[in-house]
Tab-separated table of C-alpha atoms in Angstrom:
chain	number	residue	atom	x	y	z
A	1	MET	CA	30.249	46.146	-10.220
A	2	ILE	CA	26.543	47.900	-11.225
A	3	GLY	CA	25.880	44.905	-13.050
A	4	GLU	CA	26.791	42.780	-10.069
A	5	HIS	CA	24.806	44.504	-7.392
A	6	SER	CA	21.689	44.702	-10.047
A	7	SER	CA	22.030	40.914	-10.384
A	8	LYS	CA	22.293	40.489	-6.806
A	9	GLN	CA	19.213	42.600	-6.363
A	10	TYR	CA	17.323	40.376	-8.984
A	11	ASP	CA	18.394	37.165	-6.994
A	12	ASN	CA	16.916	38.693	-3.830
A	13	GLU	CA	13.863	39.503	-5.297
A	14	LEU	CA	13.297	36.088	-6.990
A	15	GLU	CA	14.255	34.295	-3.788
A	16	ALA	CA	11.581	36.689	-1.980
A	17	ILE	CA	8.937	35.703	-4.426
A	18	ARG	CA	10.062	31.994	-4.271
A	19	SER	CA	9.787	32.062	-0.464
A	20	LYS	CA	6.051	33.393	-0.848
A	21	VAL	CA	5.388	30.402	-3.381
A	22	LEU	CA	6.393	27.932	-0.753
A	23	LEU	CA	4.396	29.517	1.818
A	24	MET	CA	1.515	29.345	-0.612
A	25	GLY	CA	2.358	25.730	-1.262
A	26	GLY	CA	2.194	25.016	2.764
A	27	ILE	CA	-1.124	26.606	2.867
A	28	VAL	CA	-2.537	24.394	0.021
A	29	GLU	CA	-1.067	21.359	1.356
A	30	THR	CA	-2.655	21.994	4.770
A	31	GLN	CA	-5.979	22.569	3.100
A	32	PHE	CA	-5.961	19.198	1.454
A	33	LEU	CA	-4.748	17.380	4.749
A	34	ASP	CA	-7.483	19.292	6.525
A	35	ALA	CA	-10.099	18.570	3.872
A	36	MET	CA	-9.267	15.075	4.256
A	37	THR	CA	-9.616	14.987	7.993
A	38	CYS	CA	-12.747	16.745	7.524
A	39	PHE	CA	-14.225	13.819	4.836
A	40	ARG	CA	-13.000	11.187	7.467
A	41	ILE	CA	-14.389	12.552	10.975
A	42	GLY	CA	-16.542	15.378	9.889
A	43	ASN	CA	-15.792	18.384	11.601
A	44	SER	CA	-17.613	21.512	9.810
A	45	GLU	CA	-15.548	24.016	11.737
A	46	ARG	CA	-12.140	22.474	9.879
A	47	ALA	CA	-14.148	22.518	6.658
A	48	ASP	CA	-15.047	26.282	6.879
A	49	ARG	CA	-11.168	26.902	7.693
A	50	VAL	CA	-10.357	25.264	4.465
A	51	MET	CA	-12.922	27.504	2.695
A	52	ARG	CA	-11.467	30.507	4.295
A	53	GLU	CA	-7.987	29.683	3.579
A	54	ASP	CA	-9.104	29.674	-0.137
A	55	ASP	CA	-9.372	33.264	-0.024
A	56	ALA	CA	-5.921	33.748	1.369
A	57	VAL	CA	-4.548	31.548	-1.356
A	58	ASN	CA	-6.405	33.460	-3.992
A	59	GLN	CA	-4.970	36.455	-3.077
A	60	LEU	CA	-1.758	35.343	-3.034
A	61	GLU	CA	-1.934	34.267	-6.494
A	62	VAL	CA	-2.917	37.806	-7.582
A	63	SER	CA	-0.232	39.523	-5.644
A	64	LEU	CA	2.330	36.943	-6.840
A	65	ASP	CA	1.515	37.229	-10.501
A	66	ASP	CA	1.940	40.873	-9.746
A	67	ALA	CA	5.319	40.563	-8.104
A	68	CYS	CA	6.667	38.404	-10.862
A	69	SER	CA	5.446	41.154	-13.797
A	70	HIS	CA	7.066	43.627	-11.436
A	71	LEU	CA	10.430	41.717	-11.531
A	72	ILE	CA	10.349	41.238	-15.122
A	73	VAL	CA	9.729	44.884	-15.914
A	74	ARG	CA	12.277	46.237	-13.345
A	75	ARG	CA	14.893	43.645	-13.937
A	76	GLN	CA	14.727	42.647	-17.662
A	77	PRO	CA	15.971	39.158	-16.976
A	78	ALA	CA	18.087	37.276	-19.407
A	79	ALA	CA	16.580	34.172	-21.095
A	80	ASN	CA	17.843	31.729	-18.207
A	81	ASP	CA	16.681	33.924	-15.429
A	82	LEU	CA	13.341	34.309	-17.253
A	83	ARG	CA	12.735	30.804	-17.407
A	84	THR	CA	12.562	30.688	-13.744
A	85	ILE	CA	10.302	33.295	-13.488
A	86	MET	CA	8.067	31.488	-16.235
A	87	ALA	CA	8.052	28.371	-14.466
A	88	THR	CA	7.188	30.321	-11.163
A	89	ILE	CA	4.013	32.001	-12.667
A	90	LYS	CA	2.918	28.662	-13.998
A	91	VAL	CA	3.547	26.902	-10.453
A	92	ILE	CA	1.384	29.611	-8.910
A	93	THR	CA	-1.469	28.774	-11.247
A	94	ASP	CA	-1.209	24.946	-10.173
A	95	LEU	CA	-1.322	25.959	-6.414
A	96	GLU	CA	-4.366	27.908	-6.892
A	97	ARG	CA	-6.027	25.153	-8.263
A	98	ILE	CA	-4.932	22.751	-5.732
A	99	GLY	CA	-6.224	25.157	-3.326
A	100	ASP	CA	-9.601	25.128	-5.286
A	101	GLU	CA	-9.791	21.449	-5.242
A	102	ALA	CA	-9.304	21.237	-1.625
A	103	THR	CA	-12.230	23.491	-1.056
A	104	LYS	CA	-14.244	21.224	-3.069
A	105	ILE	CA	-13.453	18.188	-0.781
A	106	ALA	CA	-14.258	20.201	2.295
A	107	ARG	CA	-17.559	21.432	0.852
A	108	VAL	CA	-18.681	17.952	-0.119
A	109	ALA	CA	-17.371	16.715	3.231
A	110	LYS	CA	-19.207	19.172	4.958
A	111	ALA	CA	-22.543	18.534	3.186
A	112	LEU	CA	-22.129	14.981	3.395
A	113	HIS	CA	-21.568	14.757	7.092
A	114	GLY	CA	-24.218	17.370	7.646
A	115	ARG	CA	-26.988	15.079	6.133
A	116	GLY	CA	-25.208	12.171	8.411
A	117	ALA	CA	-24.541	10.084	5.322
A	118	VAL	CA	-21.134	9.231	5.751
A	119	THR	CA	-19.677	5.686	6.692
A	120	VAL	CA	-16.085	4.823	7.474
A	121	ASN	CA	-16.069	2.692	4.339
A	122	HIS	CA	-16.339	5.747	1.991
A	123	TYR	CA	-13.149	7.288	3.625
A	124	GLU	CA	-11.249	3.947	3.624
A	125	MET	CA	-12.119	3.952	-0.219
A	126	VAL	CA	-10.123	7.010	-0.832
A	127	ARG	CA	-7.370	6.837	2.118
A	128	GLY	CA	-4.782	5.067	-0.274
A	129	ILE	CA	-5.255	7.670	-2.966
A	130	ALA	CA	-5.283	10.527	-0.695
A	131	ASN	CA	-1.866	9.426	1.031
A	132	ASN	CA	0.074	8.915	-2.299
A	133	THR	CA	-1.086	12.226	-3.457
A	134	SER	CA	-0.400	14.145	-0.272
A	135	ASP	CA	3.091	12.471	-0.475
A	136	MET	CA	3.455	13.671	-4.168
A	137	LEU	CA	2.453	17.194	-3.320
A	138	HIS	CA	4.842	17.430	-0.688
A	139	ASP	CA	7.818	16.167	-2.698
A	140	ALA	CA	6.832	18.242	-5.868
A	141	LEU	CA	6.913	21.157	-3.388
A	142	ASP	CA	10.372	20.038	-2.114
A	143	ALA	CA	11.609	19.423	-5.465
A	144	PHE	CA	10.668	23.441	-6.355
A	145	ALA	CA	12.343	24.374	-3.219
A	146	ARG	CA	15.376	22.550	-3.718
A	147	ASN	CA	15.819	22.742	-7.699
A	148	ASP	CA	15.912	18.946	-7.558
A	149	GLY	CA	15.430	17.933	-11.167
A	150	LYS	CA	15.977	14.458	-10.386
A	151	GLN	CA	13.219	14.046	-7.515
A	152	ALA	CA	10.855	15.997	-9.795
A	153	LEU	CA	11.353	13.337	-12.765
A	154	GLN	CA	10.721	10.334	-10.098
A	155	LEU	CA	7.304	12.376	-9.266
A	156	ILE	CA	5.956	12.064	-12.856
A	157	ALA	CA	5.793	8.288	-12.769
A	158	GLN	CA	3.988	8.667	-9.633
A	159	ASP	CA	1.122	10.124	-11.096
A	160	ALA	CA	0.190	7.256	-13.410
A	161	VAL	CA	0.011	5.202	-10.039
A	162	ILE	CA	-2.706	7.978	-8.901
A	163	ASP	CA	-4.504	7.882	-11.998
A	164	HIS	CA	-4.580	3.982	-11.700
A	165	GLU	CA	-6.015	4.207	-8.172
A	166	PHE	CA	-8.650	6.456	-9.209
A	167	ARG	CA	-10.105	4.146	-11.876
A	168	SER	CA	-9.931	1.633	-9.708
A	169	ILE	CA	-12.067	3.429	-6.624
A	170	MET	CA	-14.367	4.174	-9.607
A	171	ARG	CA	-15.155	0.618	-10.362
A	172	ASN	CA	-15.588	-0.465	-6.652
A	173	LEU	CA	-17.925	2.367	-6.333
A	174	ILE	CA	-20.115	1.383	-9.341
A	175	THR	CA	-20.084	-2.062	-7.887
A	176	PHE	CA	-21.617	-0.551	-4.654
A	177	MET	CA	-24.141	1.610	-6.373
A	178	MET	CA	-25.396	-1.502	-8.412
A	179	GLU	CA	-25.732	-3.725	-5.201
A	180	ASP	CA	-27.485	-0.923	-3.175
A	181	PRO	CA	-29.134	1.915	-5.344
A	182	ARG	CA	-29.831	3.677	-2.017
A	183	THR	CA	-26.028	4.415	-1.534
A	184	ILE	CA	-25.849	6.154	-5.153
A	185	SER	CA	-25.941	9.590	-3.781
A	186	ALA	CA	-23.351	9.188	-1.290
A	187	ALA	CA	-21.170	7.085	-3.720
A	188	LEU	CA	-21.102	10.068	-6.063
A	189	ASP	CA	-19.792	12.457	-3.419
A	190	THR	CA	-17.003	9.998	-2.605
A	191	LEU	CA	-16.497	9.631	-6.400
A	192	TRP	CA	-16.140	13.774	-6.453
A	193	VAL	CA	-13.660	13.467	-3.718
A	194	ALA	CA	-11.612	11.048	-5.321
A	195	LYS	CA	-11.881	13.018	-8.560
A	196	ALA	CA	-10.386	16.068	-6.795
A	197	ILE	CA	-7.816	14.189	-5.371
A	198	GLU	CA	-6.890	12.909	-8.763
A	199	ARG	CA	-6.757	16.422	-9.986
A	200	ILE	CA	-4.323	17.506	-7.371
A	201	GLY	CA	-2.105	14.735	-8.449
A	202	ASP	CA	-2.318	16.527	-11.914
A	203	HIS	CA	-1.291	19.711	-10.524
A	204	ALA	CA	1.574	18.087	-8.445
A	205	LYS	CA	2.979	16.479	-11.719
A	206	ASN	CA	2.536	19.814	-13.287
A	207	ILE	CA	4.826	21.573	-10.920
A	208	ALA	CA	7.406	18.621	-11.068
A	209	GLU	CA	7.303	19.319	-14.823
A	210	TYR	CA	8.003	23.182	-14.363
A	211	VAL	CA	10.935	22.354	-11.977
A	212	ILE	CA	12.542	20.071	-14.499
A	213	TYR	CA	12.103	23.046	-17.026
A	214	VAL	CA	13.958	25.152	-14.889
A	215	VAL	CA	16.831	22.700	-14.012
A	216	GLU	CA	17.185	20.982	-17.325
A	217	GLY	CA	16.282	24.126	-19.450
A	218	LYS	CA	13.982	21.690	-21.506
A	219	ASP	CA	10.129	21.567	-21.776
A	220	ILE	CA	9.147	17.988	-21.289
A	221	ARG	CA	5.389	18.566	-21.258
A	222	HIS	CA	3.689	16.370	-23.739
A	223	THR	CA	6.769	14.244	-24.318
A	224	LYS	CA	6.857	10.373	-23.629
A	225	THR	CA	7.955	11.172	-20.313
A	226	THR	CA	5.087	12.521	-19.295
A	227	ALA	CA	2.580	10.446	-20.853
A	228	PRO	CA	2.917	7.123	-19.335
A	229	VAL	CA	1.087	4.209	-20.773
A	230	LEU	CA	-1.908	4.134	-17.956
A	231	GLU	CA	-2.974	7.687	-19.196
A	232	ASP	CA	-4.238	6.608	-22.457
A	233	GLU	CA	-6.905	4.351	-21.223
A	234	PRO	CA	-10.164	5.913	-21.350
A	235	GLU	CA	-11.543	7.563	-18.117
A	236	GLN	CA	-14.937	5.641	-18.265
A	237	ALA	CA	-17.107	3.421	-16.316
A	238	LYS	CA	-16.714	-0.099	-16.998
B	1	MET	CA	12.914	56.824	-34.478
B	2	ILE	CA	14.704	53.700	-33.252
B	3	GLY	CA	12.273	53.335	-30.490
B	4	GLU	CA	9.565	53.678	-32.830
B	5	HIS	CA	10.889	50.971	-35.102
B	6	SER	CA	11.361	48.909	-32.307
B	7	SER	CA	8.058	49.328	-30.933
B	8	LYS	CA	6.540	48.714	-34.269
B	9	GLN	CA	8.790	45.293	-34.619
B	10	TYR	CA	7.361	44.474	-30.923
B	11	ASP	CA	3.859	45.118	-32.014
B	12	ASN	CA	4.312	42.813	-35.131
B	13	GLU	CA	5.794	40.101	-32.887
B	14	LEU	CA	2.870	40.293	-30.548
B	15	GLU	CA	0.504	40.331	-33.360
B	16	ALA	CA	2.218	37.183	-34.541
B	17	ILE	CA	1.736	35.262	-31.268
B	18	ARG	CA	-1.801	36.461	-30.626
B	19	SER	CA	-2.641	34.917	-34.307
B	20	LYS	CA	-1.321	31.609	-33.396
B	21	VAL	CA	-3.226	31.834	-30.014
B	22	LEU	CA	-6.241	32.440	-32.228
B	23	LEU	CA	-5.603	29.428	-34.171
B	24	MET	CA	-5.014	27.292	-31.471
B	25	GLY	CA	-8.293	28.694	-30.004
B	26	GLY	CA	-10.165	27.480	-33.362
B	27	ILE	CA	-8.559	24.027	-33.208
B	28	VAL	CA	-10.039	23.625	-29.660
B	29	GLU	CA	-13.391	24.675	-30.387
B	30	THR	CA	-13.326	22.372	-33.397
B	31	GLN	CA	-12.156	19.465	-31.162
B	32	PHE	CA	-15.096	20.171	-28.677
B	33	LEU	CA	-17.679	20.337	-31.620
B	34	ASP	CA	-16.120	17.104	-32.952
B	35	ALA	CA	-16.158	15.341	-29.657
B	36	MET	CA	-19.721	16.393	-29.089
B	37	THR	CA	-20.929	15.025	-32.480
B	38	CYS	CA	-18.948	11.893	-31.653
B	39	PHE	CA	-21.043	11.691	-28.307
B	40	ARG	CA	-24.223	12.006	-30.266
B	41	ILE	CA	-23.831	9.940	-33.211
B	42	GLY	CA	-20.919	7.693	-32.388
B	43	ASN	CA	-18.063	8.101	-34.885
B	44	SER	CA	-14.888	6.384	-33.845
B	45	GLU	CA	-12.847	8.022	-36.927
B	46	ARG	CA	-13.883	11.635	-35.541
B	47	ALA	CA	-13.098	10.586	-32.015
B	48	ASP	CA	-9.561	9.591	-33.266
B	49	ARG	CA	-9.137	12.955	-34.916
B	50	VAL	CA	-9.966	14.778	-31.689
B	51	MET	CA	-7.223	12.723	-29.883
B	52	ARG	CA	-4.774	13.279	-33.076
B	53	GLU	CA	-5.662	17.211	-32.834
B	54	ASP	CA	-4.499	17.101	-29.133
B	55	ASP	CA	-0.879	16.676	-30.240
B	56	ALA	CA	-1.194	19.590	-32.251
B	57	VAL	CA	-2.513	21.581	-29.313
B	58	ASN	CA	0.226	20.465	-27.029
B	59	GLN	CA	2.722	21.510	-29.547
B	60	LEU	CA	1.655	24.717	-29.988
B	61	GLU	CA	1.315	25.280	-26.088
B	62	VAL	CA	5.054	24.736	-25.918
B	63	SER	CA	6.015	26.713	-28.683
B	64	LEU	CA	3.948	29.639	-27.993
B	65	ASP	CA	5.008	29.719	-24.232
B	66	ASP	CA	8.503	29.870	-25.933
B	67	ALA	CA	7.619	32.603	-28.151
B	68	CYS	CA	6.264	34.565	-25.596
B	69	SER	CA	9.675	34.102	-23.256
B	70	HIS	CA	11.769	35.158	-26.403
B	71	LEU	CA	9.682	38.189	-27.090
B	72	ILE	CA	9.939	39.166	-23.405
B	73	VAL	CA	13.701	38.747	-23.462
B	74	ARG	CA	14.435	40.528	-26.831
B	75	ARG	CA	11.985	43.458	-26.386
B	76	GLN	CA	11.921	44.008	-22.569
B	77	PRO	CA	8.436	45.454	-22.896
B	78	ALA	CA	7.158	48.108	-20.387
B	79	ALA	CA	4.489	47.111	-17.886
B	80	ASN	CA	1.699	47.849	-20.178
B	81	ASP	CA	2.828	45.472	-22.938
B	82	LEU	CA	3.949	42.908	-20.565
B	83	ARG	CA	0.547	42.688	-19.078
B	84	THR	CA	-0.747	41.452	-22.369
B	85	ILE	CA	1.869	38.925	-22.873
B	86	MET	CA	1.341	37.726	-19.281
B	87	ALA	CA	-2.566	37.302	-20.109
B	88	THR	CA	-1.766	35.532	-23.305
B	89	ILE	CA	0.621	32.966	-21.385
B	90	LYS	CA	-2.255	32.042	-19.262
B	91	VAL	CA	-4.956	32.075	-22.114
B	92	ILE	CA	-2.500	29.404	-23.753
B	93	THR	CA	-2.641	27.204	-20.766
B	94	ASP	CA	-6.583	27.510	-20.655
B	95	LEU	CA	-6.856	26.607	-24.282
B	96	GLU	CA	-4.529	23.613	-23.777
B	97	ARG	CA	-6.591	22.275	-20.961
B	98	ILE	CA	-10.000	22.647	-23.139
B	99	GLY	CA	-8.251	20.560	-25.781
B	100	ASP	CA	-7.664	18.022	-22.843
B	101	GLU	CA	-11.357	18.134	-21.729
B	102	ALA	CA	-12.462	17.801	-25.460
B	103	THR	CA	-10.164	14.673	-25.779
B	104	LYS	CA	-11.694	13.011	-22.589
B	105	ILE	CA	-15.072	13.717	-23.988
B	106	ALA	CA	-14.128	12.050	-27.169
B	107	ARG	CA	-12.566	9.055	-25.494
B	108	VAL	CA	-15.671	8.271	-23.461
B	109	ALA	CA	-17.788	8.649	-26.372
B	110	LYS	CA	-15.642	6.308	-28.419
B	111	ALA	CA	-15.732	3.842	-25.471
B	112	LEU	CA	-19.763	4.186	-24.843
B	113	HIS	CA	-20.384	3.750	-28.449
B	114	GLY	CA	-18.174	0.851	-28.922
B	115	ARG	CA	-20.123	-0.889	-26.196
B	116	GLY	CA	-23.090	0.052	-27.999
B	117	ALA	CA	-24.677	1.751	-24.636
B	118	VAL	CA	-25.552	5.093	-26.003
B	119	THR	CA	-29.095	6.133	-26.251
B	120	VAL	CA	-30.123	9.270	-27.486
B	121	ASN	CA	-31.373	10.342	-24.360
B	122	HIS	CA	-27.924	10.646	-23.013
B	123	TYR	CA	-26.802	13.224	-25.567
B	124	GLU	CA	-30.371	15.031	-24.996
B	125	MET	CA	-29.321	15.669	-21.340
B	126	VAL	CA	-26.168	17.339	-22.036
B	127	ARG	CA	-27.570	19.042	-25.447
B	128	GLY	CA	-28.225	22.551	-23.672
B	129	ILE	CA	-24.998	22.852	-21.593
B	130	ALA	CA	-22.719	21.881	-24.627
B	131	ASN	CA	-24.717	24.479	-26.988
B	132	ASN	CA	-24.244	26.989	-24.106
B	133	THR	CA	-20.623	26.109	-23.429
B	134	SER	CA	-19.486	26.160	-27.174
B	135	ASP	CA	-21.215	29.695	-27.222
B	136	MET	CA	-19.413	30.964	-24.293
B	137	LEU	CA	-16.048	29.418	-25.796
B	138	HIS	CA	-16.540	31.051	-29.118
B	139	ASP	CA	-17.485	34.742	-27.531
B	140	ALA	CA	-14.435	34.618	-25.137
B	141	LEU	CA	-12.137	33.817	-28.396
B	142	ASP	CA	-13.799	36.477	-30.019
B	143	ALA	CA	-13.478	38.911	-27.094
B	144	PHE	CA	-9.629	37.863	-26.673
B	145	ALA	CA	-9.507	38.742	-30.702
B	146	ARG	CA	-10.945	42.083	-30.379
B	147	ASN	CA	-9.784	43.221	-26.675
B	148	ASP	CA	-13.465	43.478	-25.902
B	149	GLY	CA	-13.621	43.804	-21.995
B	150	LYS	CA	-17.606	44.624	-22.430
B	151	GLN	CA	-18.057	41.220	-24.050
B	152	ALA	CA	-15.547	39.434	-21.709
B	153	LEU	CA	-17.592	40.999	-18.658
B	154	GLN	CA	-20.841	39.556	-19.908
B	155	LEU	CA	-19.405	36.026	-20.348
B	156	ILE	CA	-18.475	35.662	-16.671
B	157	ALA	CA	-22.090	35.883	-15.569
B	158	GLN	CA	-22.708	33.029	-18.299
B	159	ASP	CA	-20.426	30.433	-16.249
B	160	ALA	CA	-22.835	30.362	-13.527
B	161	VAL	CA	-25.521	29.367	-15.694
B	162	ILE	CA	-23.550	26.481	-17.225
B	163	ASP	CA	-22.575	25.438	-13.545
B	164	HIS	CA	-26.212	25.300	-12.518
B	165	GLU	CA	-27.084	23.448	-15.878
B	166	PHE	CA	-24.143	20.775	-14.600
B	167	ARG	CA	-25.915	20.368	-11.355
B	168	SER	CA	-29.334	19.767	-12.660
B	169	ILE	CA	-27.888	17.176	-15.220
B	170	MET	CA	-26.610	15.266	-12.001
B	171	ARG	CA	-29.801	15.324	-10.275
B	172	ASN	CA	-31.469	13.809	-13.497
B	173	LEU	CA	-28.804	11.392	-13.680
B	174	ILE	CA	-28.897	10.113	-9.944
B	175	THR	CA	-32.695	9.855	-10.569
B	176	PHE	CA	-32.127	7.583	-13.524
B	177	MET	CA	-29.613	5.570	-11.830
B	178	MET	CA	-31.905	4.945	-8.796
B	179	GLU	CA	-34.624	3.959	-10.758
B	180	ASP	CA	-32.604	1.217	-13.115
B	181	PRO	CA	-29.157	0.499	-11.693
B	182	ARG	CA	-28.186	-1.277	-14.869
B	183	THR	CA	-28.015	2.366	-16.472
B	184	ILE	CA	-25.559	3.335	-13.665
B	185	SER	CA	-22.293	2.850	-16.009
B	186	ALA	CA	-23.787	4.514	-18.983
B	187	ALA	CA	-25.047	7.288	-16.619
B	188	LEU	CA	-21.637	7.764	-15.253
B	189	ASP	CA	-20.097	8.431	-18.673
B	190	THR	CA	-22.717	10.843	-19.247
B	191	LEU	CA	-21.758	12.692	-16.346
B	192	TRP	CA	-18.185	12.460	-16.926
B	193	VAL	CA	-18.776	14.247	-20.418
B	194	ALA	CA	-21.262	16.970	-18.524
B	195	LYS	CA	-18.129	17.432	-16.204
B	196	ALA	CA	-15.526	17.896	-18.981
B	197	ILE	CA	-18.111	20.567	-20.552
B	198	GLU	CA	-18.440	22.316	-17.329
B	199	ARG	CA	-14.646	22.512	-17.186
B	200	ILE	CA	-14.367	24.051	-20.561
B	201	GLY	CA	-16.923	26.468	-19.316
B	202	ASP	CA	-14.673	27.382	-16.552
B	203	HIS	CA	-11.455	27.608	-18.921
B	204	ALA	CA	-13.680	30.081	-21.316
B	205	LYS	CA	-14.604	32.187	-18.029
B	206	ASN	CA	-10.817	32.506	-17.089
B	207	ILE	CA	-10.116	33.484	-20.790
B	208	ALA	CA	-12.821	36.100	-20.385
B	209	GLU	CA	-11.075	37.348	-16.952
B	210	TYR	CA	-7.621	37.867	-18.704
B	211	VAL	CA	-9.154	39.752	-21.629
B	212	ILE	CA	-10.557	42.177	-18.684
B	213	TYR	CA	-7.156	42.148	-17.210
B	214	VAL	CA	-5.438	43.449	-20.448
B	215	VAL	CA	-8.335	45.857	-21.258
B	216	GLU	CA	-8.939	47.468	-17.813
B	217	GLY	CA	-5.700	46.758	-16.265
B	218	LYS	CA	-6.825	45.328	-13.269
B	219	ASP	CA	-6.992	41.753	-12.024
B	220	ILE	CA	-10.686	40.875	-11.437
B	221	ARG	CA	-9.961	37.018	-10.671
B	222	HIS	CA	-11.452	36.256	-7.141
B	223	THR	CA	-13.416	39.269	-6.789
B	224	LYS	CA	-17.066	39.543	-6.433
B	225	THR	CA	-17.713	39.901	-10.284
B	226	THR	CA	-16.020	36.406	-11.018
B	227	ALA	CA	-17.917	34.623	-8.149
B	228	PRO	CA	-21.526	34.559	-8.878
B	229	VAL	CA	-23.989	33.398	-6.348
B	230	LEU	CA	-24.543	29.958	-7.844
B	231	GLU	CA	-20.787	29.329	-7.765
B	232	ASP	CA	-20.866	28.833	-3.952
B	233	GLU	CA	-23.184	25.861	-3.549
B	234	PRO	CA	-21.362	22.507	-2.688
B	235	GLU	CA	-20.533	20.447	-5.962
B	236	GLN	CA	-22.752	17.669	-4.390
B	237	ALA	CA	-25.173	14.765	-5.112
B	238	LYS	CA	-28.282	15.620	-3.523
């Protein structure tokens, strides 16, 4: 009975950590959406909010890492349970990096609008990749919440689509820059925004891989499943 | 006596893991140097070697994560010892990402030389940041090997210098592109190389932070020490 009690305690504590991770996920999702709105319509207050939220995200990272360590020391989990905690620790790192990328987008957007340099076209160029990445992030958090390995597996292929979109945006921007060198500076800002979005897609893919690690019990990082054909193309300007 | 024996066993196993992490560190250091040589003189065989080594690095990541989990389950470490393992798990992630960035540089370099587009100037533009980052990575691994918190602390300031160098390179490249739009494509390739180097600097900083976490027992991520003044500037094209 003591063992059962202790295991129930463990489950409760783990669930509390997982809830907080999902809270953190919700914050970075909102950061990303706000940052994109900022890039679209220019709203420096909203950009400031994205940057402020980043402090909350950073603090959550530190306190959640700490909670995971405490859980391990106090409850001494078996291999199976430890796998969940390990994956959670990795997910936390990815969420924090997503917050960083959203903050970068907000900074670029604020600076760009501050200079009055934005045209609607720049937002239009990244609208598709932003929507796809936002969906992917949402689904990855959903798969994490529900421990849904099947959904997670579908997401991994999605990342190749986002990488492909990124390269296509880069080619378009190069064309613009060549046609009118005065647009180079603003085009590069758009390129950094696209790059940050593409990174958010990478992190969402990582989260999906950790969900699979927990559910299936196998580490699929760096296997064929995780290295779609498109990823092998060099990241370069043509 | 049994406790002592078990603790010695634990120490031995932890030391074995740390040695392997340092081996992994040595590989990614070499990858980075080889990738830069490739960018400088163009050597597609060497670029291929960097990409091949990436498989070895990826396999090391998976097997080291696994070894850390096993160590925790078998030895059930106390809070203090767990801190070292946790930091090691995070360092492994950063090393794997450094390998990824070096691989990106090798790919860009190979493609660039394949098109015969490289001029010496492009390498000269990133020579400084590459040397500084290479030193920083070497010192971070050294601090990790010797658990040297003091050396690690010095490295954190170094990252701000690298970020500053990156922004200066970006401004120079924008000038080149504006003066001669035909250079845009090659200039962007150089920009990606500079960006990858700057990221390697970020990862070296992360490693330094984990060394401090182990030695000092406190988490200095997201504190003033880790956020030097320069880092707050928006990453944007002026």
